[in-house]
CSV table of C-alpha atoms in Angstrom, one decimal:
chain,number,residue,atom,x,y,z
A,286,UNK,CA,0.0,0.0,0.0
A,287,UNK,CA,1.1,3.5,-0.7
A,288,UNK,CA,1.7,6.2,1.9
A,289,UNK,CA,2.6,9.9,1.9
A,290,UNK,CA,4.1,11.7,4.9
A,291,UNK,CA,4.4,15.4,5.3
A,292,UNK,CA,6.2,15.9,8.7
A,293,UNK,CA,5.6,19.6,9.1
A,294,UNK,CA,2.1,20.7,9.9
A,295,UNK,CA,3.0,24.4,9.8
A,296,UNK,CA,5.8,26.4,8.2
A,297,UNK,CA,6.2,30.0,9.0
A,298,UNK,CA,8.7,32.1,7.0
A,299,UNK,CA,9.3,35.7,6.3
A,300,UNK,CA,8.7,37.2,2.9
A,301,UNK,CA,11.8,36.8,0.7
A,302,UNK,CA,13.1,33.8,2.7
A,303,UNK,CA,13.5,30.3,1.2
A,304,UNK,CA,10.8,27.7,1.9
A,305,UNK,CA,11.0,24.0,1.7
A,306,UNK,CA,8.1,21.6,2.3
A,307,UNK,CA,9.1,18.0,3.0
A,308,UNK,CA,7.3,15.0,1.5
A,309,UNK,CA,8.3,11.4,1.9
A,310,UNK,CA,6.5,8.5,0.3
A,311,UNK,CA,6.4,4.7,0.3
A,312,UNK,CA,5.2,2.8,-2.7
A,313,UNK,CA,6.4,-0.5,-4.2
A,314,UNK,CA,5.8,0.6,-7.8
A,315,UNK,CA,7.0,3.4,-10.0
A,316,UNK,CA,5.6,6.5,-8.3
A,317,UNK,CA,4.1,9.6,-9.9
A,318,UNK,CA,4.2,12.5,-7.4
A,319,UNK,CA,2.3,15.7,-7.3
A,320,UNK,CA,1.9,18.9,-5.2
A,321,UNK,CA,-1.5,20.3,-4.7
A,322,UNK,CA,-2.3,23.7,-3.2
A,323,UNK,CA,-5.4,25.1,-1.5
A,324,UNK,CA,-5.5,28.9,-1.1
A,325,UNK,CA,-7.9,30.4,1.4
A,326,UNK,CA,-11.5,29.9,0.3
A,327,UNK,CA,-10.5,28.2,-2.9
A,328,UNK,CA,-10.6,24.6,-4.2
A,329,UNK,CA,-7.8,22.2,-4.1
A,330,UNK,CA,-5.7,22.6,-7.3
A,331,UNK,CA,-2.7,21.0,-8.9
A,332,UNK,CA,0.5,23.0,-8.4
A,333,UNK,CA,3.0,20.8,-10.1
A,334,UNK,CA,3.8,17.2,-11.0
A,335,UNK,CA,7.3,15.5,-11.0
A,336,UNK,CA,6.9,14.2,-14.6
A,337,UNK,CA,6.7,17.8,-16.0
A,338,UNK,CA,9.9,18.9,-14.3
A,339,UNK,CA,8.4,22.4,-14.4
A,340,UNK,CA,8.6,25.5,-12.2
A,341,UNK,CA,5.2,26.9,-11.2
A,342,UNK,CA,4.9,30.2,-9.4
A,343,UNK,CA,8.6,29.8,-8.6
A,344,UNK,CA,8.2,26.4,-6.9
A,345,UNK,CA,10.2,23.3,-7.9
A,346,UNK,CA,10.2,19.8,-6.7
A,347,UNK,CA,12.6,17.0,-7.4
A,348,UNK,CA,11.8,13.3,-7.1
A,349,UNK,CA,14.5,11.5,-5.2
A,350,UNK,CA,13.8,7.8,-5.5
A,351,UNK,CA,16.8,6.9,-3.3
A,352,UNK,CA,15.4,8.9,-0.4
A,353,UNK,CA,11.8,8.4,-1.5
A,354,UNK,CA,11.2,12.1,-1.2
A,355,UNK,CA,9.6,14.8,-3.2
A,356,UNK,CA,10.3,18.1,-1.4
A,357,UNK,CA,8.8,21.3,-2.6
A,358,UNK,CA,11.1,24.4,-2.7
A,359,UNK,CA,10.9,28.1,-3.4
A,360,UNK,CA,13.9,30.3,-3.0
A,361,UNK,CA,12.0,33.5,-2.2
A,362,UNK,CA,8.6,33.1,-0.5
A,363,UNK,CA,5.9,35.7,-1.3
A,364,UNK,CA,2.9,36.5,0.9
A,365,UNK,CA,0.6,35.1,-1.8
A,366,UNK,CA,2.2,31.7,-1.2
A,367,UNK,CA,0.4,31.4,2.1
A,368,UNK,CA,-1.8,28.3,1.7
A,369,UNK,CA,-2.2,24.6,2.5
A,370,UNK,CA,0.1,22.3,0.5
A,371,UNK,CA,-0.5,18.6,-0.1
A,372,UNK,CA,1.9,16.1,-1.5
A,373,UNK,CA,0.2,13.3,-3.3
A,374,UNK,CA,1.2,10.0,-4.9
A,375,UNK,CA,-0.7,8.5,-7.8
A,376,UNK,CA,-0.9,4.7,-8.0
A,377,UNK,CA,-2.3,2.4,-10.7
A,378,UNK,CA,-5.9,3.3,-11.6
A,379,UNK,CA,-5.4,7.0,-11.1
A,380,UNK,CA,-5.8,6.6,-7.3
A,381,UNK,CA,-4.4,9.6,-5.5
A,382,UNK,CA,-3.1,9.2,-1.9
A,383,UNK,CA,-2.5,12.5,-0.1
A,384,UNK,CA,-0.2,13.5,2.8
A,385,UNK,CA,-1.6,15.3,5.8
A,386,UNK,CA,-0.7,18.7,4.5
A,387,UNK,CA,1.5,21.6,5.5
A,388,UNK,CA,0.2,25.0,6.2
A,389,UNK,CA,2.6,27.7,4.9
A,390,UNK,CA,2.4,31.2,6.4
A,391,UNK,CA,4.5,33.9,4.8
A,392,UNK,CA,4.9,36.9,7.1
A,393,UNK,CA,5.5,40.4,5.7
B,281,UNK,CA,-14.5,25.5,-18.7
B,282,UNK,CA,-16.9,25.0,-15.8
B,283,UNK,CA,-15.4,23.2,-12.8
B,284,UNK,CA,-16.7,20.4,-10.7
B,285,UNK,CA,-19.9,21.5,-9.0
B,286,UNK,CA,-21.0,20.3,-5.6
B,287,UNK,CA,-24.1,20.8,-3.4
B,288,UNK,CA,-24.9,21.6,-0.8
B,289,UNK,CA,-21.9,23.5,0.3
B,290,UNK,CA,-22.7,23.3,4.0
B,291,UNK,CA,-24.9,20.9,6.0
B,292,UNK,CA,-25.5,20.4,9.7
B,293,UNK,CA,-27.4,17.3,10.9
B,294,UNK,CA,-27.9,15.4,14.1
B,295,UNK,CA,-26.3,12.0,14.5
B,296,UNK,CA,-28.3,9.1,13.2
B,297,UNK,CA,-29.9,11.4,10.5
B,298,UNK,CA,-29.1,11.0,6.8
B,299,UNK,CA,-27.6,13.3,4.3
B,300,UNK,CA,-26.9,13.3,0.6
B,301,UNK,CA,-24.3,15.2,-1.4
B,302,UNK,CA,-24.5,15.8,-5.2
B,303,UNK,CA,-21.7,16.2,-7.6
B,304,UNK,CA,-21.6,17.2,-11.3
B,305,UNK,CA,-18.2,16.6,-12.8
B,306,UNK,CA,-16.5,18.5,-15.6
B,307,UNK,CA,-18.2,17.7,-18.9
B,308,UNK,CA,-16.6,14.7,-20.7
B,309,UNK,CA,-14.8,13.5,-17.6
B,310,UNK,CA,-15.3,9.7,-17.3
B,311,UNK,CA,-13.7,9.3,-13.9
B,312,UNK,CA,-15.3,10.6,-10.8
B,313,UNK,CA,-14.0,10.5,-7.2
B,314,UNK,CA,-15.4,11.2,-3.7
B,315,UNK,CA,-12.9,12.1,-1.1
B,316,UNK,CA,-13.4,12.6,2.6
B,317,UNK,CA,-11.2,15.3,4.3
B,318,UNK,CA,-11.3,15.4,8.1
B,319,UNK,CA,-10.1,18.6,9.7
B,320,UNK,CA,-6.3,18.6,9.9
B,321,UNK,CA,-5.9,15.7,7.5
B,322,UNK,CA,-5.3,15.2,3.8
B,323,UNK,CA,-8.2,14.0,1.6
B,324,UNK,CA,-8.9,10.3,1.7
B,325,UNK,CA,-10.4,8.5,-1.3
B,326,UNK,CA,-13.8,6.9,-0.5
B,327,UNK,CA,-14.9,5.8,-4.0
B,328,UNK,CA,-13.9,6.1,-7.6
B,329,UNK,CA,-16.2,5.6,-10.6
B,330,UNK,CA,-15.2,5.0,-14.2
B,331,UNK,CA,-18.3,6.0,-16.1
B,332,UNK,CA,-21.1,4.4,-14.0
B,333,UNK,CA,-19.0,1.5,-12.7
B,334,UNK,CA,-17.1,1.4,-9.4
B,335,UNK,CA,-13.4,1.1,-9.7
B,336,UNK,CA,-12.4,1.3,-6.1
B,337,UNK,CA,-14.5,1.5,-3.0
B,338,UNK,CA,-12.1,-0.2,-0.6
B,339,UNK,CA,-12.2,2.7,1.9
B,340,UNK,CA,-15.9,3.4,1.8
B,341,UNK,CA,-17.7,2.4,5.1
B,342,UNK,CA,-20.4,0.5,3.3
B,343,UNK,CA,-22.5,0.0,6.4
B,344,UNK,CA,-23.4,3.6,6.3
B,345,UNK,CA,-22.1,5.2,3.1
B,346,UNK,CA,-23.4,4.6,-0.4
B,347,UNK,CA,-22.7,6.3,-3.7
B,348,UNK,CA,-24.0,6.0,-7.2
B,349,UNK,CA,-23.4,7.4,-10.6
B,350,UNK,CA,-26.4,5.9,-12.5
B,351,UNK,CA,-26.0,7.6,-15.9
B,352,UNK,CA,-22.2,8.0,-15.8
B,353,UNK,CA,-22.4,11.8,-15.2
B,354,UNK,CA,-23.7,13.1,-11.9
B,355,UNK,CA,-23.1,11.3,-8.7
B,356,UNK,CA,-24.6,11.2,-5.2
B,357,UNK,CA,-23.0,10.3,-2.0
B,358,UNK,CA,-25.2,9.3,0.9
B,359,UNK,CA,-24.6,8.8,4.6
B,360,UNK,CA,-27.2,7.0,6.7
B,361,UNK,CA,-27.1,7.0,9.6
B,362,UNK,CA,-24.5,9.7,10.3
B,363,UNK,CA,-22.1,9.5,13.1
B,364,UNK,CA,-20.1,12.3,14.8
B,365,UNK,CA,-16.9,11.1,13.2
B,366,UNK,CA,-18.4,11.7,9.8
B,367,UNK,CA,-18.0,15.4,10.3
B,368,UNK,CA,-15.7,16.4,7.4
B,369,UNK,CA,-15.5,18.0,4.0
B,370,UNK,CA,-16.6,15.8,1.2
B,371,UNK,CA,-14.7,16.5,-2.0
B,372,UNK,CA,-15.8,15.5,-5.4
B,373,UNK,CA,-13.3,15.3,-8.2
B,374,UNK,CA,-13.1,14.3,-11.8
B,375,UNK,CA,-10.6,13.4,-14.5
B,376,UNK,CA,-10.8,12.7,-18.2
B,377,UNK,CA,-9.7,9.1,-17.8
B,378,UNK,CA,-8.3,6.7,-15.3
B,379,UNK,CA,-5.1,5.6,-17.0
B,380,UNK,CA,-1.8,6.4,-15.3
B,381,UNK,CA,-0.5,9.1,-17.6
B,382,UNK,CA,0.3,12.7,-17.3
B,383,UNK,CA,-2.7,13.9,-19.2
B,384,UNK,CA,-5.2,12.8,-16.5
B,385,UNK,CA,-5.2,15.7,-14.1
B,386,UNK,CA,-7.7,15.4,-11.3
B,387,UNK,CA,-9.9,18.5,-10.7
B,388,UNK,CA,-11.6,19.1,-7.4
B,389,UNK,CA,-14.8,20.7,-6.5
B,390,UNK,CA,-15.2,23.2,-3.6
B,391,UNK,CA,-16.4,20.6,-1.3
B,392,UNK,CA,-19.5,19.9,0.9
B,393,UNK,CA,-18.9,20.7,4.6
B,394,UNK,CA,-20.7,18.3,6.9
B,395,UNK,CA,-21.1,18.8,10.6
B,396,UNK,CA,-22.7,16.1,12.6
B,397,UNK,CA,-23.9,17.1,16.1
């Protein structure tokens, strides 16, 4: 069975500081990892996926199969980055398993 | 493009009562999901439909929860009788297909907030 762990419930950083959200997973197959974000009063939405190797809103994430991690990073946090972030793993059949989420608070 | 629609947005019921939530997925999306999100936790998949057939309902508490998608479009999730621990946000989501490929992004609705008192 697959499992996703986000060890930090809350990350508080100052504007302009780097932010890193940790995500570790366990899965016996070849994983596909995602980061979802939920801004205040908005629906859960896809931020980025590891397959695309893209940078969205300044965020990047690298899949490290050796460490079974998919940490999300941004070098300079902005106030509009304040939100809930969920790491998710997709298994066969398009089943998404989510981590418990990390709340990011960017202070001015 | 219209998103995933859900109703009602908020519902408060007493324990042992019943409640039903409705979901209309994005047009053309064959796969529909119901997730339960308890406060402070990540969403947990309850049931997944492919058209009108059930793909995965392994985490659905079948003694009290039921879901259907009769015509392969809209779906209803029912809880009867409700318990206090059912208080959560019920998220509906949809995707174009169910195959494991990068084109099948899952889109979420705004959720239906249930409080059982």
